[in-house]
Coordinates of C-alpha atoms and ligand atoms in Angstrom, one line a residue:
X6 CA 0.0 0.0 0.0
X7 CA 1.1 3.6 -0.6
X8 CA 2.5 5.2 2.5
X9 CA 2.2 8.7 1.0
X10 CA -1.4 9.4 0.3
X11 CA -1.8 13.1 -0.6
X12 CA -4.1 15.0 1.8
X13 CA -4.4 18.2 3.8
X14 CA -1.7 18.7 6.4
X15 CA -4.1 19.5 9.2
X16 CA -5.2 15.9 9.9
X17 CA -6.6 14.5 13.0
X18 CA -4.2 11.9 14.3
X19 CA -5.8 10.1 17.1
X20 CA -3.6 8.0 19.4
X21 CA -4.9 5.4 21.8
X22 CA -2.9 4.8 25.0
X23 CA -0.3 6.6 27.1
X24 CA 2.1 3.7 27.5
X25 CA 5.6 3.0 26.1
X26 CA 4.6 3.0 22.4
X27 CA 2.2 6.0 22.4
X28 CA 4.3 8.2 24.6
X29 CA 7.5 7.6 22.7
X30 CA 5.6 8.5 19.5
X31 CA 4.2 11.6 21.1
X32 CA 7.6 12.7 22.5
X33 CA 9.1 12.8 19.0
X34 CA 6.1 13.8 16.9
X35 CA 6.1 17.3 15.4
X36 CA 2.6 18.1 16.7
X37 CA 2.5 21.4 14.8
X38 CA 1.8 19.4 11.6
X39 CA -1.2 17.5 12.9
X40 CA -4.3 17.9 15.0
X41 CA -3.3 15.4 17.7
X42 CA -5.8 13.7 20.0
X43 CA -4.6 11.3 22.7
X44 CA -7.2 9.0 24.4
X45 CA -6.3 6.9 27.4
X46 CA -8.0 5.9 30.7
X47 CA -4.6 6.6 32.3
X48 CA -3.6 10.3 32.5
X49 CA 0.1 9.3 33.1
X50 CA 2.9 7.3 31.7
X51 CA 4.0 4.4 33.8
X52 CA 7.6 3.2 33.9
X53 CA 6.7 -0.5 34.1
X54 CA 10.3 -1.9 34.7
X55 CA 10.2 -0.6 38.3
X56 CA 6.6 -1.7 39.0
X57 CA 7.7 -4.8 40.9
X58 CA 9.7 -2.6 43.3
X59 CA 6.5 -0.7 44.1
X60 CA 4.8 -3.8 45.5
X61 CA 7.2 -3.7 48.5
X62 CA 7.8 0.1 48.8
X63 CA 11.4 -0.1 47.6
X64 CA 10.2 2.5 45.1
X65 CA 7.1 4.7 45.7
X66 CA 4.5 4.5 43.0
X67 CA 4.4 8.2 42.2
X68 CA 8.2 8.1 41.4
X69 CA 7.5 6.0 38.3
X70 CA 4.5 8.0 37.0
X71 CA 4.8 11.0 34.7
X72 CA 1.6 13.0 34.1
X73 CA 0.5 13.2 30.5
X74 CA -0.3 16.9 31.0
X75 CA 3.3 17.6 31.8
X76 CA 4.4 15.8 28.6
X77 CA 1.8 17.6 26.5
X78 CA 2.8 21.0 27.9
X79 CA 6.3 20.5 26.3
X80 CA 4.9 20.1 22.8
X81 CA 4.9 23.0 20.4
X82 CA 1.6 22.2 18.8
X83 CA -1.7 21.8 20.7
X84 CA -2.5 18.2 21.7
X85 CA -5.9 17.3 23.1
X86 CA -6.1 14.6 25.8
X87 CA -9.3 12.7 26.7
X88 CA -9.1 10.6 29.8
X89 CA -11.3 7.8 28.5
X90 CA -11.3 4.2 27.3
X91 CA -11.8 3.3 23.6
X92 CA -14.6 0.8 23.5
X93 CA -14.7 0.3 19.7
X94 CA -13.2 1.5 16.5
X95 CA -15.2 1.8 13.3
X96 CA -12.7 1.7 10.4
X97 CA -15.4 2.4 7.8
X98 CA -16.7 5.6 9.4
X99 CA -13.3 6.4 10.9
X100 CA -14.4 7.0 14.4
X101 CA -13.4 5.8 17.8
X102 CA -16.1 5.3 20.4
X103 CA -14.9 6.4 23.9
X104 CA -16.3 6.4 27.4
X105 CA -15.5 7.9 30.7
X106 CA -14.2 5.2 33.1
X107 CA -13.3 7.5 36.0
X108 CA -15.2 7.8 39.2
X109 CA -16.6 11.3 38.6
X110 CA -18.9 11.5 35.7
X111 CA -20.3 14.5 33.8
X112 CA -23.5 14.6 31.8
X113 CA -21.6 13.1 28.8
X114 CA -20.0 9.8 29.5
X115 CA -19.8 8.3 26.0
X116 CA -19.1 9.9 22.6
X117 CA -17.2 9.5 19.3
X118 CA -13.9 10.9 18.2
X119 CA -13.4 11.1 14.4
X120 CA -9.9 10.5 13.0
X121 CA -8.0 10.7 9.7
X122 CA -5.1 8.6 11.0
X123 CA -5.2 6.3 14.0
X124 CA -2.4 4.8 16.1
X125 CA -3.4 2.0 18.5
X126 CA -1.1 1.6 21.4
X127 CA -3.4 0.1 24.0
X128 CA -1.1 -2.6 25.3
X129 CA -2.4 -5.9 26.5
X130 CA -4.4 -7.2 29.4
X131 CA -3.6 -10.0 31.8
X132 CA -3.8 -13.5 30.4
X133 CA -5.9 -15.9 32.6
X134 CA -6.5 -18.6 30.0
X135 CA -10.0 -18.9 31.3
X136 CA -8.7 -20.6 34.5
X137 CA -11.5 -20.5 37.1
X138 CA -11.0 -18.3 40.1
X139 CA -8.1 -16.2 38.7
X140 CA -9.9 -12.9 38.3
X141 CA -11.8 -13.3 41.6
X142 CA -8.9 -14.3 43.9
X143 CA -5.5 -13.2 42.6
X144 CA -3.7 -9.9 42.2
X145 CA -2.2 -9.0 38.8
X146 CA 0.9 -6.9 38.3
X147 CA 0.4 -4.5 35.4
X148 CA -0.9 -1.2 36.7
X149 CA -0.1 1.1 39.6
X150 CA -3.3 0.0 41.4
X151 CA -2.2 -3.7 41.2
X152 CA 1.1 -2.8 42.9
X153 CA -0.7 -0.8 45.6
X154 CA -3.1 -3.7 46.2
X155 CA -0.3 -6.2 46.5
X156 CA 1.6 -3.9 49.0
X157 CA -1.4 -3.7 51.2
X158 CA -2.1 -7.4 51.1
X159 CA 1.4 -8.4 52.0
X160 CA 1.1 -6.5 55.3
X161 CA -2.5 -7.6 55.8
X162 CA -1.4 -11.2 55.6
X163 CA 1.4 -10.5 58.1
X164 CA -0.8 -8.7 60.6
X165 CA -3.6 -11.2 60.2
X166 CA -1.1 -14.0 60.9
X167 CA -0.2 -12.2 64.1
X168 CA -3.8 -11.9 65.2
X169 CA -4.3 -13.3 68.7
X170 CA -5.1 -17.1 68.8
X171 CA -4.5 -17.6 65.1
X172 CA -4.1 -21.3 64.4
X173 CA -0.7 -22.6 63.2
X174 CA -2.2 -23.9 59.9
X175 CA -3.8 -20.6 59.3
X176 CA -0.5 -18.7 60.1
X177 CA 1.3 -20.9 57.5
X178 CA -1.4 -20.3 54.9
X179 CA -1.4 -16.5 55.5
X180 CA 2.3 -16.3 55.2
X181 CA 2.6 -18.3 52.1
X182 CA 3.0 -16.0 49.1
X183 CA 2.4 -17.7 45.8
X184 CA 3.4 -16.3 42.4
X185 CA 2.1 -18.0 39.3
X186 CA 4.2 -17.4 36.1
X187 CA 8.0 -17.7 36.0
X188 CA 8.5 -15.0 33.3
X189 CA 10.4 -11.8 34.2
X190 CA 7.3 -10.3 36.0
X191 CA 6.9 -13.3 38.3
X192 CA 10.6 -13.7 39.0
X193 CA 11.2 -10.0 39.7
X194 CA 8.2 -9.8 42.0
X195 CA 9.3 -13.0 43.9
X196 CA 12.8 -11.5 44.3
X197 CA 11.5 -8.1 45.6
X198 CA 9.1 -9.9 48.0
X199 CA 11.9 -12.0 49.5
X200 CA 14.1 -8.9 49.9
X201 CA 11.2 -7.2 51.8
X202 CA 10.9 -10.1 54.1
X203 CA 14.6 -10.6 54.7
X204 CA 15.5 -6.9 55.1
X205 CA 12.5 -5.5 56.9
X206 CA 9.6 -7.7 57.8
X207 CA 11.8 -10.3 59.6
X208 CA 13.5 -7.6 61.7
X209 CA 10.3 -5.9 62.8
X210 CA 8.1 -9.1 63.1
X211 CA 10.7 -11.7 64.3
X212 CA 7.8 -14.1 65.4
X213 CA 7.2 -15.1 61.7
X214 CA 10.9 -15.5 60.7
X215 CA 10.5 -19.2 60.1
X216 CA 7.0 -19.2 58.6
X217 CA 7.1 -16.7 55.7
X218 CA 7.5 -18.5 52.4
X219 CA 7.6 -17.4 48.7
X220 CA 6.7 -20.0 46.1
X221 CA 7.0 -19.5 42.3
X222 CA 4.9 -21.8 40.0
X223 CA 5.9 -22.2 36.4
X224 CA 4.3 -24.4 33.7
X225 CA 7.6 -24.8 31.7
X226 CA 10.7 -26.7 32.8
X227 CA 12.5 -23.4 33.6
X228 CA 11.9 -19.9 34.8
X229 CA 12.9 -16.9 32.6
X230 CA 12.7 -18.9 29.3
X231 CA 13.8 -15.9 27.2
X232 CA 17.2 -15.7 29.0
X233 CA 20.3 -17.8 28.2
X234 CA 20.8 -21.2 29.8
X235 CA 23.5 -20.1 32.3
X236 CA 21.4 -17.2 33.5
X237 CA 18.4 -19.5 34.0
X238 CA 20.6 -21.8 36.1
X239 CA 22.0 -18.8 38.0
X240 CA 18.5 -17.5 38.8
X241 CA 17.3 -20.9 39.9
X242 CA 20.4 -21.4 42.1
X243 CA 20.0 -18.0 43.6
X244 CA 16.3 -18.5 44.4
X245 CA 17.2 -21.7 46.2
X246 CA 19.8 -19.9 48.3
X247 CA 17.2 -17.1 49.0
X248 CA 14.7 -19.8 50.0
X249 CA 12.3 -19.1 47.3
X250 CA 10.6 -22.4 46.3
X251 CA 10.4 -23.0 42.5
X252 CA 7.9 -25.5 41.2
X253 CA 8.5 -25.9 37.4
X254 CA 6.5 -28.2 35.1
X255 CA 3.6 -27.2 37.3
X256 CA 0.4 -25.8 35.7
X257 CA -2.2 -24.1 37.8
X258 CA -5.6 -25.3 36.8
X259 CA -7.9 -23.8 39.4
X260 CA -7.8 -20.9 41.9
X261 CA -9.9 -21.1 45.1
X262 CA -10.3 -18.4 47.7
X263 CA -7.5 -19.7 49.9
X264 CA -5.6 -22.3 47.7
X265 CA -4.6 -23.0 44.1
X266 CA -4.8 -26.4 42.5
X267 CA -1.9 -27.3 40.1
X268 CA -0.9 -30.2 38.0
X269 CA 2.7 -31.2 38.2
X270 CA 4.4 -33.4 35.6
X271 CA 6.7 -35.9 37.5
X272 CA 10.0 -37.1 36.1
X273 CA 8.4 -40.4 34.9
X274 CA 5.8 -38.4 32.9
X275 CA 2.9 -39.0 35.2
X276 CA 0.8 -36.1 36.5
X277 CA -0.1 -35.3 40.0
X278 CA -2.3 -32.6 41.5
X279 CA -0.9 -30.4 44.3
X280 CA -2.8 -27.9 46.4
X281 CA -1.0 -24.8 47.5
X282 CA -2.7 -22.9 50.3
X283 CA -1.9 -19.2 50.0
X284 CA -2.3 -15.8 51.8
X285 CA -1.4 -13.8 48.8
X286 CA -1.6 -14.9 45.1
X287 CA 0.1 -12.9 42.4
X288 CA -0.8 -14.0 38.8
X289 CA 1.8 -13.1 36.2
X290 CA 1.2 -15.4 33.2
X291 CA 1.7 -12.9 30.4
X292 CA -0.5 -11.0 28.0
X293 CA -3.9 -11.4 26.3
X294 CA -5.6 -9.2 23.7
X295 CA -7.7 -6.3 24.9
X296 CA -11.5 -6.3 24.0
X297 CA -11.2 -3.1 21.9
X298 CA -8.5 -4.8 19.8
X299 CA -10.4 -8.1 19.5
X300 CA -13.4 -6.2 18.3
X301 CA -11.5 -4.3 15.6
X302 CA -9.8 -7.6 14.5
X303 CA -13.3 -9.1 14.0
X304 CA -14.2 -6.2 11.6
X305 CA -11.1 -6.6 9.4
X306 CA -11.1 -9.8 7.2
X307 CA -7.2 -9.6 6.8
X308 CA -6.9 -10.1 10.6
X309 CA -8.9 -13.4 10.5
X310 CA -5.9 -15.6 11.2
X311 CA -4.2 -13.3 13.8
X312 CA -4.6 -14.5 17.4
X313 CA -2.2 -12.5 19.5
X314 CA -3.1 -9.0 18.4
X315 CA -3.3 -6.7 15.3
X316 CA -1.1 -8.1 12.5
X317 CA 0.9 -5.2 11.1
X318 CA 3.1 -4.8 8.0
X319 CA 6.8 -3.6 8.1
X320 CA 5.6 0.0 8.4
X321 CA 3.4 -0.9 11.4
X322 CA 0.2 -0.4 9.3
X323 CA -2.6 -2.7 10.5
X324 CA -3.0 -5.3 7.8
X325 CA -6.2 -4.7 5.9
X326 CA -6.4 -1.0 6.7
X327 CA -4.9 2.2 5.2
X328 CA -5.0 4.7 8.0
X329 CA -4.5 2.6 11.2
X330 CA -1.2 1.8 12.7
X331 CA -0.6 -0.4 15.8
X332 CA 2.4 -0.4 18.1
X333 CA 3.6 -2.2 21.3
X334 CA 1.9 -5.1 23.0
X335 CA -1.3 -4.9 20.9
X336 CA 0.6 -5.3 17.6
X337 CA 1.9 -8.5 16.1
X338 CA 5.1 -7.5 14.3
X339 CA 7.2 -10.5 15.1
X340 CA 8.9 -9.1 18.2
X341 CA 8.5 -9.9 22.0
X342 CA 6.0 -7.7 23.9
X343 CA 8.5 -5.5 25.6
X344 CA 8.9 -1.8 26.5
X345 CA 12.0 -1.8 24.3
X346 CA 10.0 -2.9 21.2
X347 CA 7.1 -0.6 21.9
X348 CA 9.4 2.5 22.4
X349 CA 11.3 1.8 19.2
X350 CA 8.0 1.4 17.3
X351 CA 6.7 4.7 18.6
X352 CA 9.9 6.5 17.6
X353 CA 9.7 4.9 14.2
X354 CA 6.1 6.1 13.7
X355 CA 7.0 9.7 14.8
X356 CA 9.8 9.8 12.2
X357 CA 7.4 8.4 9.6
X358 CA 4.6 10.9 10.4
X359 CA 7.1 13.8 10.6
X360 CA 8.3 12.8 7.1
X361 CA 4.8 12.5 5.8
X362 CA 4.1 16.0 6.9
X363 CA 7.3 17.3 5.4
X364 CA 6.5 15.5 2.1
X365 CA 3.1 17.0 1.9
X366 CA 4.6 20.5 2.5
X367 CA 7.2 19.9 -0.2
X368 CA 4.7 18.6 -2.7
X369 CA 2.6 21.6 -2.1
X370 CA 5.6 23.9 -2.8
X371 CA 6.5 22.0 -5.9
X372 CA 2.9 22.3 -7.2
X373 CA 3.0 26.0 -6.5
X374 CA 6.3 26.5 -8.3
X375 CA 5.3 24.4 -11.3
X376 CA 2.2 26.5 -11.8
X377 CA 4.3 29.7 -11.6
X378 CA 6.6 28.4 -14.3
X379 CA 4.1 29.5 -17.0
X380 CA 3.4 32.8 -15.3
X381 CA 7.0 33.8 -15.0
X382 CA 8.8 32.6 -18.2
X383 CA 11.7 35.0 -17.5
X384 CA 12.5 33.1 -14.3
X385 CA 11.9 29.6 -15.6
X386 CA 15.5 28.4 -15.4
X387 CA 15.7 29.5 -11.7
X388 CA 12.3 28.0 -10.9
X389 CA 13.1 24.7 -12.6
X390 CA 16.4 24.4 -10.6
X391 CA 14.5 25.0 -7.4
X392 CA 11.9 22.4 -8.3
X393 CA 14.7 19.9 -9.1
X394 CA 16.3 20.6 -5.7
X395 CA 12.9 20.1 -3.9
X396 CA 12.3 16.9 -5.8
X397 CA 15.7 15.5 -4.7
X398 CA 14.8 16.5 -1.1
X399 CA 11.4 14.8 -1.5
X400 CA 12.9 11.6 -2.7
X401 CA 15.3 11.5 0.3
X402 CA 12.5 12.1 2.8
X403 CA 10.2 9.5 1.1
X404 CA 12.9 6.9 1.4
X405 CA 11.9 5.7 4.9
X406 CA 13.2 2.2 5.5
X407 CA 10.8 -0.3 7.1
X408 CA 10.8 -0.7 10.9
X409 CA 13.6 -2.7 12.2
X410 CA 14.0 -3.6 15.9
X411 CA 17.4 -3.3 17.4
X412 CA 17.6 -5.5 20.5
X413 CA 19.7 -3.9 23.3
X414 CA 19.5 -6.8 25.6
X415 CA 17.3 -8.2 28.5
X416 CA 17.7 -7.4 32.2
X417 CA 15.9 -8.7 35.2
X418 CA 16.3 -8.2 39.0
X419 CA 16.3 -11.5 40.9
X420 CA 16.5 -10.3 44.5
X421 CA 19.3 -10.1 47.1
X422 CA 20.8 -7.2 45.1
X423 CA 21.5 -9.5 42.1
X424 CA 20.4 -9.2 38.5
X425 CA 20.8 -11.1 35.3
X426 CA 21.6 -9.5 31.9
X427 CA 21.7 -10.8 28.4
X428 CA 23.3 -7.9 26.5
X429 CA 23.9 -7.5 22.8
X430 CA 27.5 -6.4 22.3
X431 CA 29.0 -5.9 18.9
X432 CA 26.6 -8.3 17.3
X433 CA 27.3 -10.9 20.0
X434 CA 25.7 -11.8 23.2
X435 CA 27.1 -11.2 26.7
X436 CA 25.5 -12.9 29.7
X437 CA 26.2 -11.4 33.1
X438 CA 24.8 -12.0 36.6
X439 CA 25.4 -10.9 40.2
X440 CA 25.9 -7.8 42.2
X441 CA 27.7 -5.8 39.6
X442 CA 24.9 -6.6 37.1
X443 CA 22.5 -5.3 39.8
X444 CA 24.3 -2.0 39.8
X445 CA 24.2 -2.0 36.0
X446 CA 20.4 -2.8 36.1
X447 CA 19.8 0.1 38.5
X448 CA 21.8 2.6 36.4
X449 CA 20.3 1.4 33.2
X450 CA 16.7 1.8 34.5
X451 CA 17.3 5.1 36.2
X452 CA 18.8 6.5 33.0
X453 CA 15.7 5.3 31.2
X454 CA 13.2 6.9 33.6
X455 CA 11.0 9.4 31.8
X456 CA 12.1 12.7 33.3
X457 CA 14.8 14.1 35.6
X458 CA 12.1 14.3 38.3
X459 CA 11.4 10.6 38.0
X460 CA 15.2 9.8 38.1
X461 CA 15.7 11.8 41.3
X462 CA 12.6 10.4 43.0
X463 CA 13.7 6.8 42.2
X464 CA 17.2 7.4 43.5
X465 CA 15.8 9.0 46.6
X466 CA 13.5 6.0 47.2
X467 CA 16.4 3.6 46.9
X468 CA 18.4 5.6 49.4
X469 CA 15.4 6.0 51.7
X470 CA 14.6 2.3 51.8
X471 CA 18.2 1.3 52.3
X472 CA 18.8 3.8 55.2
X473 CA 15.4 3.6 57.0
X474 CA 14.0 0.3 55.7
X475 CA 10.8 -0.1 53.8
X476 CA 7.6 1.2 55.3
X477 CA 5.5 -1.5 56.9
X478 CA 2.4 0.6 57.5
X479 CA -0.7 -0.7 55.7
X480 CA -2.5 2.3 54.1
Ligands
LIG522 P1 1.4 -0.1 27.8 O1 2.7 0.5 28.2 O2 0.8 -1.2 28.6 O3 0.3 1.1 27.6 C1 -1.0 0.9 27.1 C2 -1.7 2.2 27.3 O4 -3.0 2.0 26.7 C3 -2.0 2.5 28.7 O5 -1.8 3.9 28.9 C4 -3.4 2.1 29.0 O6 -4.0 2.9 30.0 C5 -4.0 2.4 27.6 N1 -5.2 1.7 27.3 C6 -5.6 0.5 27.7 N2 -6.8 0.2 27.2 C7 -7.2 1.3 26.4 C8 -8.4 1.6 25.7 N3 -9.4 0.7 25.6 N4 -8.5 2.8 25.1 C9 -7.5 3.7 25.2 N5 -6.3 3.4 25.9 C10 -6.2 2.2 26.5 N6 9.6 -4.5 29.2 C11 10.9 -4.3 29.0 O7 11.3 -4.1 27.9 N7 11.7 -4.2 30.1 C12 11.3 -4.4 31.4 O8 12.1 -4.3 32.3 C13 9.9 -4.6 31.6 N8 9.4 -4.7 32.8 C14 8.1 -4.9 33.0 C15 7.6 -5.1 34.3 C16 6.2 -5.4 34.5 C17 5.7 -5.5 35.9 C18 5.4 -5.4 33.4 C19 3.9 -5.7 33.6 C20 5.8 -5.3 32.1 C21 7.2 -5.0 31.9 N9 7.7 -4.9 30.6 C22 9.1 -4.7 30.4 C23 6.9 -5.0 29.4 C24 6.4 -3.6 29.0 O9 5.9 -2.9 30.1 C25 5.4 -3.6 27.9 O10 5.9 -4.4 26.8 C26 5.1 -2.2 27.5 O11 4.4 -1.5 28.5 C27 4.2 -2.2 26.2 O12 4.0 -0.9 25.8 P2 2.6 -0.5 25.2 O13 2.7 0.9 24.8 O14 2.2 -1.5 24.1 O15 1.5 -0.7 26.3
LIG523 P1 5.6 -14.1 30.2 O1 4.7 -14.4 29.1 O2 7.0 -13.7 29.9 O3 5.7 -15.3 31.2 C1 4.5 -15.9 31.7 C2 4.9 -17.3 32.3 O4 3.7 -17.9 32.9 C3 5.3 -18.3 31.1 O5 6.6 -18.7 31.4 C4 4.3 -19.4 31.2 O6 4.8 -20.7 30.9 C5 3.7 -19.3 32.6 N1 2.4 -19.8 32.8 C6 1.3 -19.5 31.9 N2 0.2 -20.1 32.4 C7 0.5 -20.8 33.5 C8 -0.2 -21.6 34.5 N3 -1.5 -21.8 34.3 N4 0.5 -22.1 35.5 C9 1.8 -21.9 35.7 N5 2.6 -21.1 34.8 C10 1.9 -20.6 33.8 O7 4.9 -13.0 31.1 P2 5.4 -11.8 32.0 O8 6.5 -12.2 32.9 O9 4.3 -11.1 32.6 O10 6.1 -10.8 30.8 C11 5.2 -10.2 29.8 C12 6.1 -9.5 28.8 O11 6.7 -8.4 29.5 C13 7.2 -10.4 28.3 O12 7.5 -10.1 26.9 C14 8.4 -10.0 29.1 O13 9.7 -10.1 28.4 C15 8.1 -8.5 29.4 N6 8.8 -8.2 30.7 C16 10.1 -7.9 30.7 C17 10.7 -7.7 31.9 C18 12.2 -7.4 31.9 O14 12.8 -7.3 30.8 N7 12.8 -7.3 33.0 C19 10.0 -7.7 33.1 C20 8.6 -8.0 33.0 C21 8.0 -8.2 31.8

């Protein structure tokens, strides 16, 4: 399809989401060229890599949030923001249906936003695979609210376990923290939780020193399957030392109010059901497609065979459409659903759209000069030279290469001030683990924080929790 349709410059470019993809697009987009509308139920950008640290108070949640309004204020052109959720997209009429999901409602709670060009960056929701009881009884770890809920529940379990005359079985259940999913989210959370217990809870509530347990359940034979073999082994060894129980080849089949039922595959291939009583259950089994994306996919015949999200071409255009692009976790472009990918896709689209606007301006100028050729025959040589120069410039701008992801490496915190890193180095791969890697992990993530304000707040939180310990109050 043509990437360079001719049209008026003042187009409405609607963007759904304020996550990694959309915000990196917005940051670099020349908003003077478009009438930009941003729609998201979240009026802030969330720095997800430090979200597991918020569950224990190592980092405070506001330190990793950046208000959208602050970001918009830095743009030269005007950008409209609607705090709303997109419920459906009509690609025929080119409108997005939005509704107010916030607590306070005005007289209008639902309306439509027309668009000329639409970028979808709504991310993904939590996968539950339809397993009964997951939504009712477990905590997810994707949003700020999830981290706050977990933080409260950890301390609720501890204080309830200390309740007068609590039975020993109930104390063991309440102090059993179960994490389902051994991907990076589950591993990082388990590490942060064990740190919280070792460094703070144990000191202030010594009565539970021998009872608090963290268990990680993973369906595959190993945790962190995307990391190299030696880092997987390092993580599993380190968890053993930290006394985090790992149950691999164990698939959770049902979640009850106070226990999970899982099926474990034994070495001889037979299967056995194990029941894990829990006080806190954190569910981290990856991504699923959001309803608004699923609904759009059902309206586009070319998306019929796509299962994991909107299939896009090499310019991130949604297959089967002309004016819709998709980035980040909601797009299927052949890359892992990570912040790195989403951010690079957003940057790519900003360059593409900036070029499109420049192209249209140049084309307009060439049209104007061409028409003046006949009117000013005396200046024709000069005008023709100017046209040729502009046409050369136009060809250069139009020559945008397809999106190509550049992998910088993978990093994960595994607790006890240790991290693992698979880093791309001169076309090769370097695997590193331990305390120095932890310092690298911290410096890499602090340098990636959205603003100077975020960076300083995060560093301050790290210092504060190291010097004074984490806060055990339950808000
Ligand atoms: P998101 O960042 O999830 O943003 C989606 C946006 O869309 C949000 O603003 C949301 O409110 C909005 N939205 C949702 N529904 C609608 C709707 N219906 N209408 C309008 N807007 C909507 N990746 C890494 O590379 N490195 C890491 O260290 C890392 N750590 C992570 C830690 C955790 C705990 C988690 C959960 C993920 C982590 N990831 C990491 C993955 C990374 O966060 C995601 O890949 C990334 O956020 C995807 O960006 P996105 O823009 O597609 O979606
Ligand atoms: P994931 O998809 O990476 O891992 C989920 C794990 O849950 C899988 O290993 C799967 O086998 C397991 N699982 C699924 N169903 C199960 C069941 N019923 N019982 C037991 N185990 C089950 O999910 P995630 O960790 O949430 O990560 C999502 C994305 O975000 C990934 O692309 C990841 O790379 C990225 N991320 C990256 C980082 C980092 O780089 N540090 C941190 C967090 C997330």
